[in-house]
Amino acid sequence: MTPRPAGRSDQIADRYVDAYAALDPCVATYVGVPGHDAEMTDYSPDGFAARADLARATLRELAAVPETPDDARVARELLAERLSREVEIADAGLFTSDLNVTASPLQMMRQVFDLMDVDGADAWATIATRLAAVPAALTGYRASLQASAADGRVAARRQVERCAEQCARWSGAPGDGFFADLVARSGIDGALRTALEDSATMAAESMAGFGRFLTETLIEQATDRDAVGRDRYALWSAYFTGSTIDLDETYAWGWDELARIDAQMVEVAGRIAPDADVAGAVSVLDVDPARQMANPAALRDWMQQLSDRAVDALADIHFDIPAPVRRLECRIAPTHDGGIYYTGPSEDFTRPGRMWWAVPKGVESFTTWRETTTVFHEGVPGHHLQVAQTAYRADKLNRYRRMLCWVPAHGEGWALYAEKLMADLGFLDDPGDRLGMLDAQAFRAARVIVDIGMHLELPIPMGVGFHDGERWSPELGLEFLRLHCSMDDAYLRDELDRYLGWPAQAPCYKVGERLWLAARDDAERRHGDRFDLKAFHAAALDLGSMGLDLLRSELALI
């Protein structure tokens, strides 16, 4: 699409994207900004400082620009809010000390290779160059963690140990190690194959060495306490939501929300197996031959078919979906870390949006009843519609808003909203699929309670029937998840590690959904019989990602 004329705030935002991509090549690859795929991000103290300095300089430049016309107001407010949050986290030293099992620099250095072009010799030469840069990136990251630890900021022992386990897996031999397997599937021969093997060997050896650093050095300074406390938690919460939410009110609301969903699950369970409780209904669904997939390839094909059907059913009826956005690839991830996730398209859409399933090692069979709602969450009308449609809107949004801005509460909130929307539209009328959606919703509500409760070490309310009056701990957190989530125990343990290492991120899903649902209800009240759901969605998605405070005010204008 033809870009709209850029105001001064838009120009500042566009320059920021170019400058940031040069300072963070891994993120550049992740969001699809070209030109940096052969480089690795500098995770040394100097690298983190350079990115923080860029944010500060951009904020000063933005503040020096006179008030802009109304059509640039959102661009200005959005950039100022996001970069201010970045600076707050940087000033608190939370970027340089960040080590967790889900979304720290360690995982980015591994996952970035999943998104790289693998078509032809030139693409593999680029991969070889980036692989060769992994050792220096890990050395820089080690320096940042050591400097932060010396200042008293260090990850909990749990995160150090689990990240070391990841390093061991990724650095293994062919068949077990990520780097060796990456080269093995290249199909490249000759001198380039030798270069790939040499680079992969260096990357694997440096990853193994980083794991030893974690278990032999950093762990000596790690704390046994997983909870980060209210002050640090509030910083991360504001960063992930773009708002200052009332943590105690949200904690109490989580209990109410979980009770509401649990009641719905009991009703649906009775439709699956009369007189059965939820656990009984789950047992019936898990052995239903019509809901079984025998291997990862069958899972991938099922995901693709369901995703394609959703696009066909929603396009031009419930959503305006541009042609490039209608393409979504479903893939099995090259690692076995567990979970399903989405990655957006490149800026020119030559790399499409993709839905990935990182199948745990040894897992071969799957059921559809839990995952139908997940495909809607990650695909259409969830993340793919949201992210890819934003990337397409060059006629409305600057590059920062299209490519680089991602507020978890906005994005994950929309994806949960999308799941409920599909239920409202009749796509989850099958009782098994409906129970799967409710089970996922209960899981998200439970982790509002567990995440806030564990990190703030809050008391469990009296009268809830679960360790009434006791203070939250990781052990109670796992017990609570087991009671309220019909998922594999190994997965729940991984989830608990995620919450403890990534404070305030998990509650964003339900917090964001809460706002999206309230905003739609408000629009229906304001417009009455004139309310047009398709038009509401189009206008809302055209805003792009933003913090919840700004989103609330903008949705009130639709």
XYZ file of C-alpha atoms in Angstrom:
558
model
C 0.000 0.000 0.000
C 1.083 3.586 -0.564
C 2.484 5.110 2.658
C 0.611 8.128 3.871
C 2.472 11.451 4.138
C 4.493 11.358 7.342
C 4.194 14.025 10.000
C 7.190 14.987 12.084
C 6.334 12.467 14.806
C 6.032 9.767 12.149
C 9.416 10.738 10.727
C 11.020 10.470 14.159
C 9.388 7.060 14.631
C 10.607 5.835 11.255
C 14.167 6.938 11.974
C 13.981 5.163 15.303
C 13.101 1.885 13.549
C 16.166 2.127 11.299
C 18.458 3.048 14.178
C 17.078 0.373 16.475
C 17.323 -2.334 13.824
C 21.039 -1.557 13.464
C 21.507 -1.864 17.242
C 19.370 -5.006 17.630
C 19.726 -7.202 14.523
C 17.943 -10.128 16.177
C 14.813 -8.062 16.717
C 15.183 -6.691 13.180
C 15.007 -10.243 11.842
C 12.171 -11.124 14.184
C 9.944 -8.260 13.016
C 11.021 -8.540 9.383
C 13.105 -5.388 8.877
C 15.706 -6.327 6.228
C 19.428 -5.675 6.084
C 20.740 -7.141 9.345
C 20.304 -10.915 9.055
C 24.042 -11.611 9.008
C 24.583 -9.792 12.323
C 24.029 -10.634 15.987
C 22.806 -8.257 18.630
C 25.376 -6.815 21.035
C 24.248 -8.020 24.468
C 27.232 -6.523 26.297
C 26.779 -3.637 28.752
C 27.734 -1.245 25.934
C 25.126 -2.774 23.637
C 22.342 -2.381 26.189
C 23.506 1.171 26.926
C 23.435 2.085 23.226
C 19.820 0.983 22.895
C 18.810 2.890 26.015
C 20.649 5.985 24.769
C 18.770 5.753 21.482
C 15.470 5.726 23.365
C 16.491 8.753 25.420
C 17.684 10.676 22.368
C 14.466 9.901 20.512
C 12.385 11.087 23.453
C 14.318 14.366 23.522
C 13.810 14.794 19.791
C 10.115 14.064 20.134
C 9.736 16.551 22.991
C 11.378 19.267 20.904
C 8.810 18.928 18.111
C 5.901 21.401 18.400
C 2.402 20.054 18.878
C 1.414 18.151 15.764
C -1.901 17.958 13.910
C -4.460 15.601 15.362
C -3.724 12.835 12.837
C -0.232 12.466 14.338
C -1.324 12.719 17.968
C -1.528 8.969 18.513
C 1.849 8.406 16.858
C 3.405 10.927 19.208
C 1.761 9.668 22.396
C 2.445 6.036 21.552
C 6.148 6.507 20.865
C 6.618 8.646 23.976
C 4.886 6.110 26.210
C 6.727 3.088 24.850
C 10.197 4.617 24.920
C 9.641 6.025 28.388
C 8.865 2.513 29.606
C 12.021 1.233 27.906
C 14.098 3.823 29.718
C 12.481 2.966 33.074
C 13.393 -0.697 32.704
C 16.897 0.156 31.496
C 17.499 2.579 34.366
C 16.407 -0.093 36.835
C 19.030 -2.444 35.362
C 16.426 -5.055 34.471
C 17.502 -5.555 30.862
C 21.152 -6.263 31.636
C 20.230 -8.755 34.374
C 17.505 -10.488 32.386
C 17.908 -14.273 32.298
C 14.785 -16.398 32.132
C 13.586 -19.593 30.501
C 11.256 -17.955 27.987
C 12.156 -14.546 26.615
C 15.631 -13.375 27.549
C 18.568 -12.723 25.187
C 19.572 -16.374 25.507
C 16.389 -17.578 23.795
C 16.532 -14.835 21.166
C 20.011 -15.962 20.081
C 18.591 -19.425 19.414
C 15.148 -18.575 18.031
C 16.305 -15.957 15.537
C 17.583 -18.722 13.264
C 14.053 -20.104 12.895
C 13.047 -16.932 11.052
C 15.901 -16.715 8.587
C 15.613 -17.383 4.874
C 16.868 -20.885 3.977
C 16.283 -20.751 0.229
C 19.564 -21.070 -1.658
C 23.310 -20.752 -1.076
C 23.239 -17.018 -0.340
C 20.725 -17.544 2.451
C 22.846 -20.274 4.041
C 25.956 -18.109 3.733
C 24.108 -15.462 5.748
C 23.207 -18.070 8.358
C 26.850 -19.171 8.549
C 27.926 -15.582 9.180
C 25.378 -15.115 11.949
C 26.299 -18.462 13.523
C 29.907 -17.329 13.639
C 28.791 -14.251 15.590
C 27.094 -16.261 18.365
C 30.233 -16.687 20.529
C 30.868 -12.929 20.723
C 27.203 -12.277 21.521
C 27.299 -14.801 24.361
C 30.518 -13.292 25.682
C 28.892 -9.871 25.762
C 25.788 -11.250 27.455
C 27.963 -12.947 30.069
C 29.628 -9.608 30.816
C 26.238 -7.954 31.303
C 25.030 -10.653 33.672
C 28.254 -10.509 35.670
C 28.171 -6.712 35.941
C 24.543 -6.793 37.038
C 25.220 -9.534 39.566
C 28.042 -7.451 41.033
C 25.465 -4.684 41.557
C 23.072 -7.092 43.276
C 20.775 -7.807 40.325
C 20.833 -11.480 39.427
C 18.290 -14.060 38.325
C 16.894 -16.631 40.731
C 18.599 -20.003 40.984
C 15.650 -21.679 39.275
C 16.135 -19.584 36.121
C 19.898 -20.098 36.081
C 19.526 -23.866 36.321
C 16.786 -24.123 33.680
C 18.643 -21.871 31.244
C 21.745 -24.020 31.665
C 19.617 -27.031 30.728
C 18.503 -25.212 27.570
C 22.131 -24.506 26.667
C 22.946 -28.181 27.047
C 20.079 -29.203 24.751
C 20.817 -26.671 22.048
C 24.551 -27.415 21.976
C 24.182 -31.189 21.611
C 25.187 -33.507 18.778
C 23.104 -34.088 15.626
C 19.714 -35.443 16.542
C 19.810 -33.646 19.877
C 21.442 -30.250 19.327
C 19.857 -27.297 17.568
C 22.978 -25.953 15.841
C 24.103 -29.313 14.492
C 20.598 -30.099 13.247
C 20.337 -26.699 11.568
C 23.300 -27.511 9.344
C 22.187 -31.097 8.806
C 18.951 -29.991 7.148
C 20.624 -27.363 4.939
C 21.272 -29.639 1.957
C 24.385 -27.548 1.208
C 27.654 -29.153 0.084
C 31.209 -28.046 -0.621
C 33.016 -25.099 0.909
C 29.797 -23.497 2.167
C 28.880 -26.700 4.016
C 32.294 -26.644 5.677
C 31.808 -23.011 6.671
C 28.353 -23.825 8.068
C 29.682 -26.761 10.063
C 32.577 -24.719 11.451
C 30.276 -21.845 12.435
C 27.721 -24.191 13.972
C 30.441 -25.940 15.950
C 31.681 -22.605 17.321
C 28.112 -21.577 18.203
C 27.414 -24.893 19.925
C 30.681 -24.854 21.863
C 30.088 -21.290 23.011
C 26.532 -22.174 24.053
C 27.813 -25.135 26.048
C 30.418 -22.867 27.631
C 27.750 -20.339 28.522
C 25.802 -23.109 30.227
C 28.878 -23.964 32.298
C 29.256 -20.299 33.221
C 25.690 -20.355 34.518
C 26.142 -23.458 36.668
C 29.706 -22.824 37.816
C 29.820 -19.044 38.275
C 26.543 -17.125 38.101
C 24.665 -19.618 40.240
C 26.937 -18.738 43.170
C 25.381 -15.257 43.180
C 21.829 -16.344 42.329
C 19.098 -16.003 44.900
C 16.908 -18.834 46.117
C 13.952 -16.437 46.247
C 11.821 -16.512 43.103
C 9.531 -13.608 44.007
C 10.674 -10.221 42.642
C 8.588 -8.101 45.023
C 6.029 -5.371 44.438
C 8.330 -2.597 43.183
C 10.039 -4.594 40.457
C 6.795 -6.311 39.547
C 5.056 -2.953 39.104
C 7.781 -1.818 36.700
C 7.378 -4.895 34.534
C 3.594 -4.679 34.713
C 3.613 -1.094 33.420
C 6.043 -2.111 30.678
C 3.902 -5.044 29.528
C 0.542 -3.259 29.789
C 1.196 0.394 29.041
C -0.820 1.191 32.133
C -0.567 1.308 35.899
C -3.017 -1.366 36.932
C -4.205 -1.966 40.475
C -2.423 -5.224 41.236
C -4.496 -6.065 44.299
C -7.789 -5.424 42.484
C -6.576 -7.492 39.531
C -5.610 -10.325 41.874
C -9.097 -10.312 43.423
C -10.716 -10.098 39.973
C -8.705 -13.122 38.883
C -10.381 -15.225 41.564
C -13.838 -14.068 40.454
C -13.015 -14.687 36.789
C -11.740 -18.187 37.495
C -14.893 -19.064 39.438
C -17.057 -17.813 36.560
C -15.167 -19.914 33.999
C -15.134 -23.000 36.237
C -18.938 -22.863 36.451
C -19.199 -22.755 32.661
C -16.829 -25.725 32.358
C -19.048 -27.825 34.627
C -22.062 -27.088 32.414
C -20.222 -27.976 29.183
C -18.737 -31.126 30.732
C -22.270 -32.393 31.339
C -22.999 -32.056 27.632
C -19.979 -34.222 26.801
C -20.580 -36.955 29.365
C -23.842 -36.760 31.348
C -23.283 -36.770 35.117
C -19.492 -36.454 34.591
C -17.370 -33.745 36.153
C -14.801 -31.792 34.156
C -12.088 -34.396 34.681
C -14.450 -37.104 33.441
C -15.309 -35.117 30.320
C -11.602 -34.575 29.636
C -11.007 -38.325 29.879
C -13.737 -38.938 27.309
C -12.312 -36.349 24.915
C -8.748 -37.619 25.236
C -9.708 -41.082 23.950
C -12.166 -39.968 21.275
C -10.725 -41.352 17.985
C -12.268 -38.487 16.007
C -10.124 -36.030 17.962
C -6.772 -37.813 17.617
C -3.726 -36.887 15.527
C -1.088 -39.587 15.267
C 2.090 -37.558 14.687
C 3.497 -34.029 14.362
C 2.961 -33.987 10.595
C -0.740 -34.696 11.098
C -0.836 -31.921 13.705
C 0.755 -29.468 11.273
C -1.657 -30.385 8.478
C -4.649 -30.096 10.804
C -3.482 -26.668 11.996
C -3.079 -25.482 8.405
C -6.477 -26.745 7.316
C -8.266 -25.218 10.307
C -6.429 -21.930 9.853
C -7.287 -21.778 6.154
C -10.954 -22.499 6.890
C -11.046 -19.726 9.490
C -9.607 -17.204 7.024
C -12.124 -18.204 4.347
C -15.045 -18.024 6.776
C -14.161 -14.650 8.312
C -12.817 -12.699 5.325
C -15.222 -10.103 3.892
C -17.916 -11.071 6.403
C -16.558 -10.349 9.882
C -13.209 -8.777 8.933
C -11.597 -6.980 6.022
C -8.551 -9.193 5.404
C -6.114 -7.918 2.734
C -4.836 -10.510 0.267
C -1.248 -10.761 1.657
C -2.645 -11.304 5.155
C -4.690 -14.299 4.040
C -1.529 -16.404 3.840
C -0.493 -18.051 7.102
C 1.989 -20.934 7.298
C 1.725 -23.589 10.008
C 4.985 -25.302 10.942
C 6.504 -27.695 13.443
C 9.336 -25.836 15.201
C 12.898 -27.235 14.925
C 13.232 -27.521 18.708
C 11.311 -29.431 21.358
C 10.891 -26.674 23.941
C 7.111 -27.046 24.040
C 4.358 -24.572 23.256
C 2.800 -22.910 20.265
C 3.646 -19.405 19.110
C 3.290 -16.965 16.232
C 5.868 -14.967 14.283
C 4.858 -12.105 12.035
C 5.564 -11.503 8.356
C 8.508 -9.569 7.002
C 7.918 -5.984 6.013
C 7.473 -6.905 2.340
C 5.479 -10.089 3.130
C 7.987 -12.330 1.323
C 8.197 -14.125 4.658
C 4.612 -14.868 5.694
C 3.187 -14.939 9.157
C 3.780 -18.342 10.743
C 2.257 -20.429 13.492
C 4.816 -22.721 15.148
C 4.409 -25.755 17.375
C 7.484 -26.722 19.380
C 6.509 -30.333 20.047
C 8.043 -31.701 23.273
C 10.547 -34.481 22.697
C 8.928 -37.898 22.715
C 5.374 -36.611 22.223
C 3.834 -38.176 19.125
C 0.041 -38.088 19.522
C -2.200 -35.050 19.896
C -5.855 -34.209 20.399
C -7.796 -31.478 18.638
C -10.223 -30.494 21.377
C -7.695 -28.465 23.362
C -6.043 -26.850 20.362
C -8.863 -25.646 18.122
C -9.104 -22.469 20.191
C -5.299 -22.164 20.144
C -5.275 -22.019 16.338
C -7.767 -19.145 16.508
C -5.600 -17.468 19.179
C -2.360 -17.663 17.219
C -3.836 -17.351 13.729
C -7.042 -15.700 12.546
C -8.679 -13.738 14.063
C -5.931 -13.716 16.703
C -2.269 -12.786 16.417
C -1.905 -13.247 12.678
C -4.804 -11.005 11.766
C -3.691 -8.448 14.327
C 0.025 -8.399 13.515
C -0.027 -8.965 9.759
C -2.861 -6.527 9.146
C -0.993 -3.879 11.123
C 2.149 -4.568 9.078
C 0.103 -4.085 5.894
C -1.303 -0.668 6.849
C 1.420 1.557 5.415
C -1.367 3.908 4.352
C -2.259 4.559 7.983
C 0.672 3.720 10.278
C 4.340 4.644 10.485
C 6.994 1.904 10.477
C 7.356 1.880 14.238
C 3.666 1.181 14.694
C 3.628 -1.400 11.909
C 6.840 -3.291 12.605
C 8.381 -2.646 15.992
C 5.688 -1.787 18.521
C 4.319 -4.721 20.489
C 2.537 -4.264 23.808
C 1.834 -7.701 25.305
C -1.413 -6.740 27.049
C -2.765 -5.318 23.793
C -1.650 -8.264 21.660
C -2.352 -11.163 23.997
C -5.557 -9.499 25.135
C -6.740 -9.335 21.521
C -5.850 -13.003 20.993
C -7.970 -14.051 23.998
C -10.733 -11.761 22.771
C -10.447 -13.524 19.398
C -10.990 -16.916 21.029
C -14.166 -15.730 22.740
C -15.296 -14.033 19.537
C -15.008 -17.327 17.656
C -17.148 -18.956 20.325
C -19.720 -16.160 19.983
C -19.730 -16.593 16.193
C -20.430 -20.323 16.455
C -17.004 -21.720 15.583
C -16.673 -23.467 18.960
C -20.164 -24.922 19.278
C -18.801 -28.460 19.459
C -18.846 -29.225 23.230
C -15.281 -30.580 23.158
C -13.922 -27.530 21.368
C -15.912 -25.296 23.722
C -14.464 -27.062 26.755
C -10.998 -26.603 25.243
C -11.598 -22.865 24.952
C -12.868 -22.656 28.537
C -9.952 -24.746 29.795
C -7.549 -22.313 28.127
C -9.449 -19.373 29.628
C -9.321 -20.952 33.089
C -5.588 -21.477 32.645
C -5.112 -17.780 31.843
C -7.269 -16.715 34.803
C -5.392 -19.063 37.145
C -2.089 -17.533 36.203
C -3.354 -14.021 36.962
C -3.787 -15.302 40.498
C -0.593 -17.335 40.637
C 1.695 -14.798 38.954
C 0.650 -11.823 41.055
C 0.265 -13.935 44.178
C 3.699 -15.564 43.998
C 5.701 -12.453 43.100
C 3.963 -10.223 45.649
C 3.775 -13.128 48.152
C 0.140 -12.293 48.812
C -2.146 -14.204 51.164
C -4.634 -16.636 49.681
C -8.141 -15.307 50.431
C -10.155 -16.988 53.154
C -13.035 -19.093 51.953
C -11.660 -20.105 48.534
C -11.003 -23.670 49.634
C -7.324 -23.700 48.721
C -4.802 -23.224 51.560
C -6.902 -20.357 52.898
C -4.822 -17.607 54.478
C -1.432 -19.033 53.501
C 1.129 -17.015 51.559
C 1.763 -17.957 47.944
C 4.898 -19.922 47.107
C 6.062 -21.716 43.947
C 4.984 -25.013 45.483
C 1.448 -23.738 46.046
C 1.488 -22.204 42.580
C 2.132 -25.575 40.963
C -0.504 -27.264 43.101
C -3.040 -24.603 42.090
C -2.265 -24.989 38.385
C -2.733 -28.753 38.663
C -6.170 -28.229 40.192
C -7.380 -25.805 37.548
C -5.641 -26.815 34.305
C -6.125 -30.145 32.521
C -2.627 -30.166 31.064
C 0.425 -32.379 31.220
C 2.360 -31.960 34.456
C 5.664 -31.315 32.686
C 4.009 -28.477 30.768
C 2.633 -26.946 33.972
C 6.083 -27.102 35.563
C 7.535 -25.288 32.559
C 4.770 -22.706 32.806
C 5.514 -22.115 36.467
C 9.186 -21.539 35.626
C 8.064 -19.081 32.959
C 5.958 -17.031 35.382
C 8.688 -16.906 37.981
C 11.291 -15.747 35.458
C 9.110 -13.375 33.439
C 7.147 -11.454 36.090
C 3.916 -9.673 35.111
C 3.806 -11.006 31.545
C 1.362 -13.873 32.048
C -1.464 -11.764 33.559
C -1.375 -9.508 30.471
C -3.563 -11.947 28.550
C -6.608 -11.630 30.769
C -5.938 -7.998 31.679
C -5.885 -7.071 28.006
C -8.921 -9.197 27.160
C -10.809 -7.488 29.966
C -10.250 -4.112 28.322
C -11.103 -5.344 24.804
C -14.410 -6.809 25.991
C -15.281 -3.704 27.990
C -14.476 -1.438 25.029
C -16.701 -3.442 22.695
C -19.546 -3.391 25.229
C -19.104 0.368 25.572
C -19.233 0.833 21.785
C -22.417 -1.254 21.582
C -24.048 0.887 24.275
C -23.033 4.127 22.589
C -24.152 3.129 19.101
C -27.167 0.986 19.925
C -28.802 -0.447 16.792
C -26.191 1.310 14.647
C -23.339 -0.732 16.126
C -21.387 -2.549 13.411
C -19.057 -5.243 14.789
C -17.081 -5.542 11.557
C -16.509 -1.783 11.446
C -15.494 -1.786 15.127
C -12.901 -4.494 14.485
C -11.544 -2.730 11.406
C -11.084 0.570 13.233
C -9.611 -1.135 16.300
C -7.066 -3.160 14.320
C -6.076 -0.109 12.293
C -4.773 1.465 15.509
C -1.946 -1.054 15.738
C -0.458 -2.146 19.044
C -0.441 0.325 21.925
C -0.534 0.521 25.706
C -3.835 -0.030 27.450
C -4.259 3.570 28.626
C -3.976 4.901 25.085
C -6.026 2.016 23.689
C -8.858 2.694 26.104
C -9.084 6.342 25.080
C -8.856 5.566 21.351
C -11.457 2.800 21.401
C -13.823 5.203 23.155
C -13.714 7.327 19.969
C -14.783 4.492 17.655
